[in-house]
mmCIF file of C-alpha atoms in Angstrom:
data_model
loop_
_atom_site.group_PDB
_atom_site.id
_atom_site.type_symbol
_atom_site.label_atom_id
_atom_site.label_comp_id
_atom_site.label_asym_id
_atom_site.label_seq_id
_atom_site.Cartn_x
_atom_site.Cartn_y
_atom_site.Cartn_z
ATOM 1 C CA MET L 310 83.057 104.333 116.658
ATOM 2 C CA ALA L 311 80.175 104.298 114.219
ATOM 3 C CA ALA L 312 81.376 101.932 111.505
ATOM 4 C CA PRO L 313 84.703 100.229 112.270
ATOM 5 C CA ALA L 314 86.718 99.536 109.151
ATOM 6 C CA ARG L 315 88.005 95.910 108.969
ATOM 7 C CA ARG L 316 90.001 95.832 105.739
ATOM 8 C CA LEU L 317 90.835 98.005 102.752
ATOM 9 C CA CYS L 318 89.030 96.455 99.805
ATOM 10 C CA HIS L 319 90.318 98.748 97.055
ATOM 11 C CA ILE L 320 91.303 102.277 96.081
ATOM 12 C CA ALA L 321 89.262 103.772 93.300
ATOM 13 C CA PHE L 322 90.506 106.188 90.663
ATOM 14 C CA HIS L 323 88.497 108.314 88.194
ATOM 15 C CA VAL L 324 90.274 109.125 84.971
ATOM 16 C CA PRO L 325 89.032 110.306 81.535
ATOM 17 C CA ALA L 326 88.867 107.994 78.552
ATOM 18 C CA GLY L 327 92.298 107.341 77.061
ATOM 19 C CA GLN L 328 94.213 108.166 80.287
ATOM 20 C CA PRO L 329 96.965 105.466 80.585
ATOM 21 C CA LEU L 330 96.705 104.721 84.371
ATOM 22 C CA ALA L 331 95.515 101.120 83.952
ATOM 23 C CA ARG L 332 98.191 100.366 81.339
ATOM 24 C CA ASP L 333 100.904 101.968 83.487
ATOM 25 C CA LEU L 334 99.913 100.017 86.610
ATOM 26 C CA GLN L 335 100.377 96.822 84.596
ATOM 27 C CA ARG L 336 103.462 97.717 82.561
ATOM 28 C CA LEU L 337 105.410 99.688 85.183
ATOM 29 C CA PHE L 338 104.316 98.270 88.553
ATOM 30 C CA GLY L 339 103.368 94.631 87.948
ATOM 31 C CA PHE L 340 99.639 94.923 88.657
ATOM 32 C CA GLN L 341 97.498 92.300 86.886
ATOM 33 C CA PRO L 342 93.925 92.704 85.629
ATOM 34 C CA LEU L 343 91.454 91.045 88.009
ATOM 35 C CA ALA L 344 87.928 91.854 86.906
ATOM 36 C CA ALA L 345 86.150 94.305 84.593
ATOM 37 C CA ARG L 346 82.760 95.872 83.984
ATOM 38 C CA LYS L 347 81.494 98.089 81.155
ATOM 39 C CA ALA L 348 78.078 99.701 81.528
ATOM 40 C CA GLY L 349 76.361 103.101 81.614
ATOM 41 C CA GLY L 350 79.277 104.959 80.017
ATOM 42 C CA TRP L 351 81.799 103.595 82.500
ATOM 43 C CA ARG L 352 84.653 101.151 81.943
ATOM 44 C CA GLN L 353 85.731 99.796 85.314
ATOM 45 C CA LEU L 354 88.855 97.674 85.647
ATOM 46 C CA ALA L 355 90.127 96.161 88.913
ATOM 47 C CA LEU L 356 93.864 95.410 89.059
ATOM 48 C CA ARG L 357 95.720 93.582 91.787
ATOM 49 C CA SER L 358 99.232 92.958 93.064
ATOM 50 C CA GLY L 359 99.258 90.784 96.193
ATOM 51 C CA ASP L 360 96.482 92.187 98.449
ATOM 52 C CA ALA L 361 96.659 95.678 96.876
ATOM 53 C CA VAL L 362 93.658 96.362 94.556
ATOM 54 C CA PHE L 363 93.185 99.483 92.436
ATOM 55 C CA LEU L 364 89.845 100.055 90.697
ATOM 56 C CA VAL L 365 90.240 102.336 87.687
ATOM 57 C CA ASN L 366 86.943 103.992 86.676
ATOM 58 C CA GLN L 367 87.329 105.412 83.159
ATOM 59 C CA GLY L 368 84.865 107.660 81.376
ATOM 60 C CA ALA L 369 81.915 109.592 82.822
ATOM 61 C CA GLY L 370 78.545 107.897 82.620
ATOM 62 C CA PRO L 371 75.169 109.494 83.314
ATOM 63 C CA GLY L 372 74.923 107.533 86.598
ATOM 64 C CA GLU L 373 77.283 106.441 89.350
ATOM 65 C CA PRO L 374 80.020 103.841 88.735
ATOM 66 C CA LEU L 375 79.267 100.598 90.586
ATOM 67 C CA TYR L 376 80.634 100.660 94.187
ATOM 68 C CA GLY L 377 81.431 104.373 94.010
ATOM 69 C CA LEU L 378 80.409 107.899 93.397
ATOM 70 C CA ASP L 379 81.080 110.197 90.448
ATOM 71 C CA PRO L 380 82.304 113.495 91.907
ATOM 72 C CA ARG L 381 82.790 115.060 88.436
ATOM 73 C CA HIS L 382 86.267 116.037 89.549
ATOM 74 C CA ALA L 383 88.240 118.456 87.347
ATOM 75 C CA VAL L 384 91.419 116.363 87.209
ATOM 76 C CA PRO L 385 92.317 112.639 87.344
ATOM 77 C CA SER L 386 92.383 111.551 91.000
ATOM 78 C CA ALA L 387 91.828 108.771 93.525
ATOM 79 C CA PRO L 388 88.541 110.017 95.078
ATOM 80 C CA ASN L 389 87.310 106.869 96.810
ATOM 81 C CA LEU L 390 88.530 104.382 99.472
ATOM 82 C CA CYS L 391 86.518 101.179 99.860
ATOM 83 C CA PHE L 392 86.539 99.501 103.283
ATOM 84 C CA ASP L 393 85.041 96.211 104.363
ATOM 85 C CA VAL L 394 82.604 96.555 107.274
ATOM 86 C CA ALA L 395 80.583 93.966 109.161
ATOM 87 C CA ASP L 396 77.179 95.419 108.263
ATOM 88 C CA ALA L 397 76.995 98.040 105.501
ATOM 89 C CA GLU L 398 73.322 99.065 106.209
ATOM 90 C CA ALA L 399 73.958 99.485 109.960
ATOM 91 C CA ALA L 400 77.203 101.408 109.228
ATOM 92 C CA ALA L 401 75.407 103.816 106.893
ATOM 93 C CA ARG L 402 72.641 104.441 109.452
ATOM 94 C CA ALA L 403 75.194 105.051 112.198
ATOM 95 C CA LEU L 404 77.177 107.515 110.114
ATOM 96 C CA ALA L 405 74.013 109.319 108.979
ATOM 97 C CA THR L 406 73.055 109.674 112.659
ATOM 98 C CA ARG L 407 76.375 111.395 113.233
ATOM 99 C CA GLY L 408 75.535 113.881 110.549
ATOM 100 C CA CYS L 409 77.502 112.313 107.719
ATOM 101 C CA ARG L 410 76.156 112.685 104.189
ATOM 102 C CA VAL L 411 75.348 109.324 102.489
ATOM 103 C CA PRO L 412 75.026 110.137 98.754
ATOM 104 C CA VAL L 413 74.633 106.482 97.852
ATOM 105 C CA PRO L 414 72.327 104.690 100.388
ATOM 106 C CA PRO L 415 72.828 100.941 100.884
ATOM 107 C CA VAL L 416 72.633 98.988 97.621
ATOM 108 C CA SER L 417 72.706 95.216 97.240
ATOM 109 C CA VAL L 418 74.357 93.689 94.156
ATOM 110 C CA ARG L 419 74.142 90.001 93.212
ATOM 111 C CA ASP L 420 75.519 87.703 90.561
ATOM 112 C CA ALA L 421 76.153 83.927 90.206
ATOM 113 C CA GLN L 422 78.999 84.109 92.739
ATOM 114 C CA GLY L 423 76.922 85.648 95.573
ATOM 115 C CA SER L 424 75.953 89.090 96.845
ATOM 116 C CA ALA L 425 77.371 92.229 98.416
ATOM 117 C CA THR L 426 75.924 95.373 99.968
ATOM 118 C CA TYR L 427 77.559 98.787 99.909
ATOM 119 C CA ALA L 428 76.939 102.427 100.732
ATOM 120 C CA VAL L 429 78.990 105.502 99.891
ATOM 121 C CA VAL L 430 79.660 108.162 102.539
ATOM 122 C CA SER L 431 81.177 111.608 102.032
ATOM 123 C CA SER L 432 84.208 112.455 104.131
ATOM 124 C CA PRO L 433 85.338 115.878 105.355
ATOM 125 C CA ALA L 434 88.520 115.529 103.239
ATOM 126 C CA GLY L 435 87.465 117.415 100.166
ATOM 127 C CA SER L 436 85.966 115.208 97.441
ATOM 128 C CA LEU L 437 87.172 112.005 99.061
ATOM 129 C CA SER L 438 84.319 109.505 99.575
ATOM 130 C CA LEU L 439 84.341 106.175 101.429
ATOM 131 C CA THR L 440 82.561 103.063 100.261
ATOM 132 C CA LEU L 441 81.431 100.812 103.111
ATOM 133 C CA LEU L 442 81.272 97.254 101.773
ATOM 134 C CA GLU L 443 79.751 94.086 103.197
ATOM 135 C CA ARG L 444 80.837 91.110 101.065
ATOM 136 C CA THR L 445 80.880 88.053 103.308
ATOM 137 C CA GLY L 446 78.292 86.454 101.014
ATOM 138 C CA TYR L 447 80.390 86.814 97.856
ATOM 139 C CA HIS L 448 82.824 84.181 96.560
ATOM 140 C CA GLY L 449 83.911 85.569 93.187
ATOM 141 C CA PRO L 450 87.350 87.056 92.329
ATOM 142 C CA PHE L 451 86.321 90.702 92.964
ATOM 143 C CA LEU L 452 82.763 91.943 93.425
ATOM 144 C CA PRO L 453 79.285 91.221 91.991
ATOM 145 C CA GLY L 454 78.731 92.780 88.601
ATOM 146 C CA PHE L 455 82.274 92.329 87.432
ATOM 147 C CA GLY L 456 83.477 89.675 85.050
ATOM 148 C CA PRO L 457 86.875 87.925 85.340
ATOM 149 C CA VAL L 458 89.748 89.128 83.150
ATOM 150 C CA PRO L 459 92.451 86.716 81.977
ATOM 151 C CA ALA L 460 95.844 87.861 83.214
ATOM 152 C CA ALA L 461 99.192 87.068 81.698
ATOM 153 C CA PRO L 462 101.845 85.955 84.265
ATOM 154 C CA GLY L 463 104.210 88.734 85.159
ATOM 155 C CA PRO L 464 106.341 90.225 87.931
ATOM 156 C CA SER L 465 104.601 90.910 91.243
ATOM 157 C CA TRP L 466 106.649 93.242 93.409
ATOM 158 C CA VAL L 467 103.901 94.546 95.697
ATOM 159 C CA SER L 468 102.343 92.532 98.514
ATOM 160 C CA HIS L 469 99.908 95.072 100.057
ATOM 161 C CA VAL L 470 99.113 98.722 100.728
ATOM 162 C CA ASP L 471 101.313 99.969 103.604
ATOM 163 C CA HIS L 472 99.829 103.439 104.022
ATOM 164 C CA LEU L 473 97.558 106.094 102.496
ATOM 165 C CA THR L 474 98.557 109.784 102.612
ATOM 166 C CA LEU L 475 95.985 112.532 102.350
ATOM 167 C CA ALA L 476 97.047 116.096 101.572
ATOM 168 C CA CYS L 477 95.051 118.414 103.828
ATOM 169 C CA ASN L 478 94.338 122.070 104.274
ATOM 170 C CA LEU L 479 96.384 124.030 106.791
ATOM 171 C CA GLY L 480 95.153 123.377 110.317
ATOM 172 C CA SER L 481 92.607 120.707 109.351
ATOM 173 C CA SER L 482 94.509 117.556 110.594
ATOM 174 C CA PRO L 483 93.033 117.497 114.119
ATOM 175 C CA THR L 484 89.445 117.702 112.832
ATOM 176 C CA LEU L 485 90.051 115.004 110.198
ATOM 177 C CA ALA L 486 91.801 112.759 112.713
ATOM 178 C CA ARG L 487 88.821 112.958 115.072
ATOM 179 C CA TRP L 488 86.404 112.215 112.215
ATOM 180 C CA PHE L 489 88.291 109.075 111.153
ATOM 181 C CA HIS L 490 88.455 108.040 114.819
ATOM 182 C CA ASP L 491 84.834 108.640 115.647
ATOM 183 C CA CYS L 492 83.392 107.302 112.379
ATOM 184 C CA LEU L 493 85.727 104.502 111.309
ATOM 185 C CA GLY L 494 87.618 103.597 114.481
ATOM 186 C CA PHE L 495 91.090 104.815 113.444
ATOM 187 C CA CYS L 496 93.487 105.413 116.408
ATOM 188 C CA PRO L 497 96.483 107.718 116.796
ATOM 189 C CA LEU L 498 99.866 106.226 115.777
ATOM 190 C CA PRO L 499 102.724 108.372 117.136
ATOM 191 C CA LEU L 500 105.597 108.841 114.689
ATOM 192 C CA SER L 501 108.061 110.033 117.288
ATOM 193 C CA PRO L 502 108.487 109.555 121.093
ATOM 194 C CA GLY L 503 106.367 111.919 123.153
ATOM 195 C CA GLU L 504 104.452 113.172 120.130
ATOM 196 C CA ASP L 505 101.231 115.074 120.843
ATOM 197 C CA PRO L 506 98.541 113.224 118.871
ATOM 198 C CA GLU L 507 96.705 116.535 118.311
ATOM 199 C CA LEU L 508 99.790 118.180 116.808
ATOM 200 C CA GLY L 509 101.384 115.203 114.998
ATOM 201 C CA LEU L 510 105.009 115.239 113.864
ATOM 202 C CA GLU L 511 106.441 118.505 112.570
ATOM 203 C CA VAL L 512 109.299 118.240 110.040
ATOM 204 C CA ALA L 513 110.825 121.645 109.317
ATOM 205 C CA ALA L 514 112.187 122.226 105.774
ATOM 206 C CA GLY L 515 114.508 125.016 106.887
ATOM 207 C CA PRO L 516 114.475 128.549 108.321
ATOM 208 C CA GLY L 517 111.519 130.439 106.858
ATOM 209 C CA ARG L 518 110.739 127.597 104.464
ATOM 210 C CA GLY L 519 107.891 125.981 106.357
ATOM 211 C CA GLY L 520 107.754 122.180 106.327
ATOM 212 C CA LEU L 521 105.333 119.355 106.901
ATOM 213 C CA ARG L 522 103.012 118.244 109.650
ATOM 214 C CA LEU L 523 102.244 114.511 109.681
ATOM 215 C CA THR L 524 99.509 112.901 111.714
ATOM 216 C CA ALA L 525 99.347 109.088 111.494
ATOM 217 C CA LEU L 526 96.346 106.905 112.308
ATOM 218 C CA GLN L 527 96.139 103.110 112.505
ATOM 219 C CA GLY L 528 93.057 100.980 111.929
ATOM 220 C CA PRO L 529 90.805 99.644 114.651
ATOM 221 C CA PRO L 530 92.168 96.819 116.839
ATOM 222 C CA GLY L 531 92.014 93.509 114.952
ATOM 223 C CA SER L 532 91.686 95.176 111.557
ATOM 224 C CA VAL L 533 94.127 94.956 108.636
ATOM 225 C CA VAL L 534 93.612 98.544 107.460
ATOM 226 C CA PRO L 535 96.678 100.441 106.167
ATOM 227 C CA THR L 536 98.014 103.366 108.154
ATOM 228 C CA LEU L 537 96.355 106.631 107.269
ATOM 229 C CA VAL L 538 98.665 109.663 107.188
ATOM 230 C CA LEU L 539 97.378 113.261 107.159
ATOM 231 C CA ALA L 540 99.840 115.681 105.636
ATOM 232 C CA GLU L 541 99.588 119.475 105.805
ATOM 233 C CA SER L 542 102.008 122.310 105.267
ATOM 234 C CA LEU L 543 103.549 124.307 108.097
ATOM 235 C CA PRO L 544 103.235 128.113 107.838
ATOM 236 C CA SER L 545 106.014 129.535 105.667
ATOM 237 C CA ALA L 546 107.385 132.925 104.728
ATOM 238 C CA ALA L 547 108.394 131.580 101.236
ATOM 239 C CA LYS L 548 106.487 132.896 98.271
ATOM 240 C CA GLU L 549 106.608 129.695 96.280
ATOM 241 C CA GLN L 550 104.143 126.874 97.048
ATOM 242 C CA ASP L 551 105.416 123.674 98.629
ATOM 243 C CA GLN L 552 104.214 120.293 97.245
ATOM 244 C CA VAL L 553 101.224 120.044 99.597
ATOM 245 C CA GLU L 554 100.044 123.477 98.573
ATOM 246 C CA GLN L 555 100.655 122.629 94.942
ATOM 247 C CA PHE L 556 98.604 119.461 95.317
ATOM 248 C CA LEU L 557 95.709 121.377 96.923
ATOM 249 C CA ALA L 558 95.793 123.900 94.079
ATOM 250 C CA ARG L 559 96.058 121.388 91.258
ATOM 251 C CA HIS L 560 93.617 118.898 92.811
ATOM 252 C CA ARG L 561 91.311 121.720 93.710
ATOM 253 C CA GLY L 562 91.177 120.710 97.387
ATOM 254 C CA PRO L 563 92.279 117.957 99.758
ATOM 255 C CA GLY L 564 92.644 114.396 98.620
ATOM 256 C CA LEU L 565 94.721 111.251 98.362
ATOM 257 C CA GLN L 566 98.225 112.434 97.485
ATOM 258 C CA HIS L 567 99.999 109.069 97.390
ATOM 259 C CA VAL L 568 99.785 105.371 98.240
ATOM 260 C CA GLY L 569 102.643 103.474 99.893
ATOM 261 C CA LEU L 570 102.947 99.998 98.397
ATOM 262 C CA TYR L 571 104.824 97.387 100.430
ATOM 263 C CA THR L 572 107.492 95.273 98.739
ATOM 264 C CA GLN L 573 109.556 92.454 100.155
ATOM 265 C CA ASN L 574 112.543 93.453 97.974
ATOM 266 C CA ILE L 575 112.707 97.140 97.226
ATOM 267 C CA ILE L 576 115.936 96.855 95.225
ATOM 268 C CA GLU L 577 114.421 94.302 92.838
ATOM 269 C CA ALA L 578 111.141 96.227 92.651
ATOM 270 C CA THR L 579 112.853 99.552 91.973
ATOM 271 C CA GLU L 580 115.026 98.054 89.265
ATOM 272 C CA GLY L 581 111.964 96.427 87.676
ATOM 273 C CA VAL L 582 110.023 99.709 87.647
ATOM 274 C CA ALA L 583 112.987 101.623 86.163
ATOM 275 C CA VAL L 584 113.632 98.991 83.452
ATOM 276 C CA ALA L 585 109.944 99.089 82.481
ATOM 277 C CA GLY L 586 110.205 102.846 82.037
ATOM 278 C CA GLY L 587 108.807 104.081 85.356
ATOM 279 C CA GLN L 588 110.000 107.553 86.431
ATOM 280 C CA LEU L 589 111.368 107.782 89.946
ATOM 281 C CA LEU L 590 112.239 110.858 92.041
ATOM 282 C CA THR L 591 115.898 111.580 92.449
ATOM 283 C CA PRO L 592 116.868 112.321 96.071
ATOM 284 C CA PRO L 593 119.176 115.256 96.742
ATOM 285 C CA GLU L 594 122.808 114.157 96.289
ATOM 286 C CA ALA L 595 123.660 115.376 99.766
ATOM 287 C CA TYR L 596 121.304 112.797 101.255
ATOM 288 C CA TYR L 597 123.834 109.951 100.769
ATOM 289 C CA GLN L 598 126.709 112.179 101.884
ATOM 290 C CA GLN L 599 125.282 112.886 105.348
ATOM 291 C CA PRO L 600 127.667 111.995 108.183
ATOM 292 C CA GLY L 601 126.978 108.414 109.244
ATOM 293 C CA LYS L 602 124.642 107.610 106.311
ATOM 294 C CA GLU L 603 127.008 105.154 104.716
ATOM 295 C CA ASP L 604 127.515 103.304 108.007
ATOM 296 C CA GLN L 605 123.732 103.292 108.551
ATOM 297 C CA ILE L 606 123.147 101.711 105.142
ATOM 298 C CA LEU L 607 125.815 99.130 105.747
ATOM 299 C CA ALA L 608 124.376 98.315 109.167
ATOM 300 C CA ALA L 609 121.052 97.583 107.496
ATOM 301 C CA GLY L 610 122.803 95.104 105.157
ATOM 302 C CA HIS L 611 122.741 97.194 101.975
ATOM 303 C CA GLU L 612 125.288 98.666 99.549
ATOM 304 C CA PRO L 613 125.402 102.464 99.735
ATOM 305 C CA ARG L 614 126.397 102.866 96.109
ATOM 306 C CA LEU L 615 123.503 100.685 94.886
ATOM 307 C CA LEU L 616 120.872 102.598 96.974
ATOM 308 C CA ALA L 617 122.227 105.912 95.682
ATOM 309 C CA GLN L 618 122.037 104.690 92.059
ATOM 310 C CA GLN L 619 118.442 103.667 92.429
ATOM 311 C CA GLY L 620 117.357 106.637 94.561
ATOM 312 C CA ILE L 621 116.320 104.499 97.522
ATOM 313 C CA LEU L 622 116.146 106.281 100.896
ATOM 314 C CA LEU L 623 117.077 104.449 104.116
ATOM 315 C CA ASP L 624 116.479 105.616 107.664
ATOM 316 C CA GLY L 625 116.412 104.016 111.122
ATOM 317 C CA ASP L 626 118.629 102.685 113.870
ATOM 318 C CA ASN L 627 118.900 99.937 116.475
ATOM 319 C CA ASP L 628 118.422 97.254 113.838
ATOM 320 C CA LYS L 629 115.105 98.768 112.729
ATOM 321 C CA PHE L 630 115.269 100.304 109.273
ATOM 322 C CA LEU L 631 112.987 101.696 106.602
ATOM 323 C CA LEU L 632 113.629 101.835 102.837
ATOM 324 C CA GLN L 633 111.557 103.987 100.464
ATOM 325 C CA VAL L 634 111.554 105.132 96.844
ATOM 326 C CA PHE L 635 109.041 107.483 95.194
ATOM 327 C CA THR L 636 107.651 107.760 91.721
ATOM 328 C CA LYS L 637 106.979 110.950 89.838
ATOM 329 C CA SER L 638 103.309 111.810 89.409
ATOM 330 C CA LEU L 639 101.243 109.261 87.469
ATOM 331 C CA PHE L 640 99.086 112.100 86.170
ATOM 332 C CA ALA L 641 100.131 115.100 84.092
ATOM 333 C CA GLU L 642 98.335 117.269 86.637
ATOM 334 C CA ASP L 643 100.753 116.177 89.416
ATOM 335 C CA THR L 644 97.894 114.953 91.593
ATOM 336 C CA PHE L 645 99.046 111.449 92.530
ATOM 337 C CA PHE L 646 102.210 109.386 92.940
ATOM 338 C CA LEU L 647 103.209 105.980 94.326
ATOM 339 C CA GLU L 648 105.758 104.969 96.916
ATOM 340 C CA LEU L 649 107.535 101.608 97.259
ATOM 341 C CA ILE L 650 108.405 100.805 100.844
ATOM 342 C CA GLN L 651 110.230 98.017 102.613
ATOM 343 C CA ARG L 652 110.391 97.737 106.423
ATOM 344 C CA GLN L 653 113.139 96.037 108.361
ATOM 345 C CA GLY L 654 111.521 96.290 111.776
ATOM 346 C CA ALA L 655 110.722 100.007 111.522
ATOM 347 C CA THR L 656 107.093 101.153 112.013
ATOM 348 C CA GLY L 657 107.356 104.883 111.362
ATOM 349 C CA PHE L 658 108.397 106.843 108.289
ATOM 350 C CA GLY L 659 111.850 108.246 109.140
ATOM 351 C CA GLN L 660 112.267 111.960 109.669
ATOM 352 C CA GLY L 661 115.424 112.043 107.519
ATOM 353 C CA ASN L 662 113.505 110.397 104.650
ATOM 354 C CA ILE L 663 110.589 112.810 105.023
ATOM 355 C CA ARG L 664 112.972 115.786 104.628
ATOM 356 C CA ALA L 665 114.637 114.101 101.654
ATOM 357 C CA LEU L 666 111.269 113.475 99.997
ATOM 358 C CA TRP L 667 110.205 117.093 100.692
ATOM 359 C CA GLN L 668 113.341 118.432 99.009
ATOM 360 C CA SER L 669 113.085 115.915 96.079
ATOM 361 C CA VAL L 670 109.513 116.876 95.276
ATOM 362 C CA GLN L 671 110.390 120.575 95.557
ATOM 363 C CA GLU L 672 113.300 120.189 93.162
ATOM 364 C CA GLU L 673 111.179 118.205 90.702
ATOM 365 C CA ALA L 674 108.444 120.830 90.802
ATOM 366 C CA ALA L 675 111.035 123.563 90.133
ATOM 367 C CA ARG L 676 112.380 121.592 87.145
ATOM 368 C CA SER L 677 108.949 121.066 85.686
ATOM 369 C CA GLN L 678 108.162 124.832 85.927
ATOM 370 C CA GLU L 679 111.376 125.573 83.974
ATOM 371 C CA VAL L 680 110.278 123.363 81.018
#
């Protein structure tokens, strides 16, 4: 591997001035302001909940935002993932040797709290770029160049980022998986027994309706990098676009479709998001009426009626369960949403839940087209 990733530092968003992402992260999901910077036409605000950090870059300056790259993307998006590496300069050289484009060569930034060095590398996943950050010499709350922001105490439902899901072009998952393996040290993470790592997990949506192919990758050994999931559509005879195809069209190419945020108490978190005004996807009613679903929910120690009221999905067996709930898009362009996830021993994503999410998003897209 050329530049093994050690930890996810932050996920960066680019939004136009006035877009309410930063406000919504605080009001709806319990994120708290961490540090801010305003310079060169950019307003950059880092927000944190537990170990999950989102950096909202707002505006469009004449230069690059600090620690990132300005792709001049047509719609609001999350175009950058920042990973800690042991040596940013060596990592940039190694990736350049492999033929990777390095639009921002290594840059050192210093303030009174210490220094950090970073470089930005282009990935083969559309406009997604990767910031390689070396910050062992920094002791401030976020990164050099940012000032602290006072935060009012509030609810904190999220402990860390569980996974990152990229929406990919048809047939591109094997190439992307090899790139993340060879360049950043990601390794295959089978989602089902006997799964071919080249083919991933196929989840059919129904006869002639295509479906979803998922390829999961885990970080290098010893790292604390979230699972990376590559999602692409299966060939379909249907005329209407599925949600991956819709994302690719609206986002104008591959990119980060959603982030799974881990919570220790998904019932409390979901209730808090809903009370604050957050919009959650409604699973198909038949999901909770499946044979054995009620017994499965009870076996996991939960109340079926309560999960159905809150739209929480549950899957698993043998005392290993997974609970998930999904938000509607945080952007009007339908290019990004969040997931709350709680694991009770389960490590995968639950094929039943994947099908339910697929149907939920399809139904929501159909409703939005009727308005």
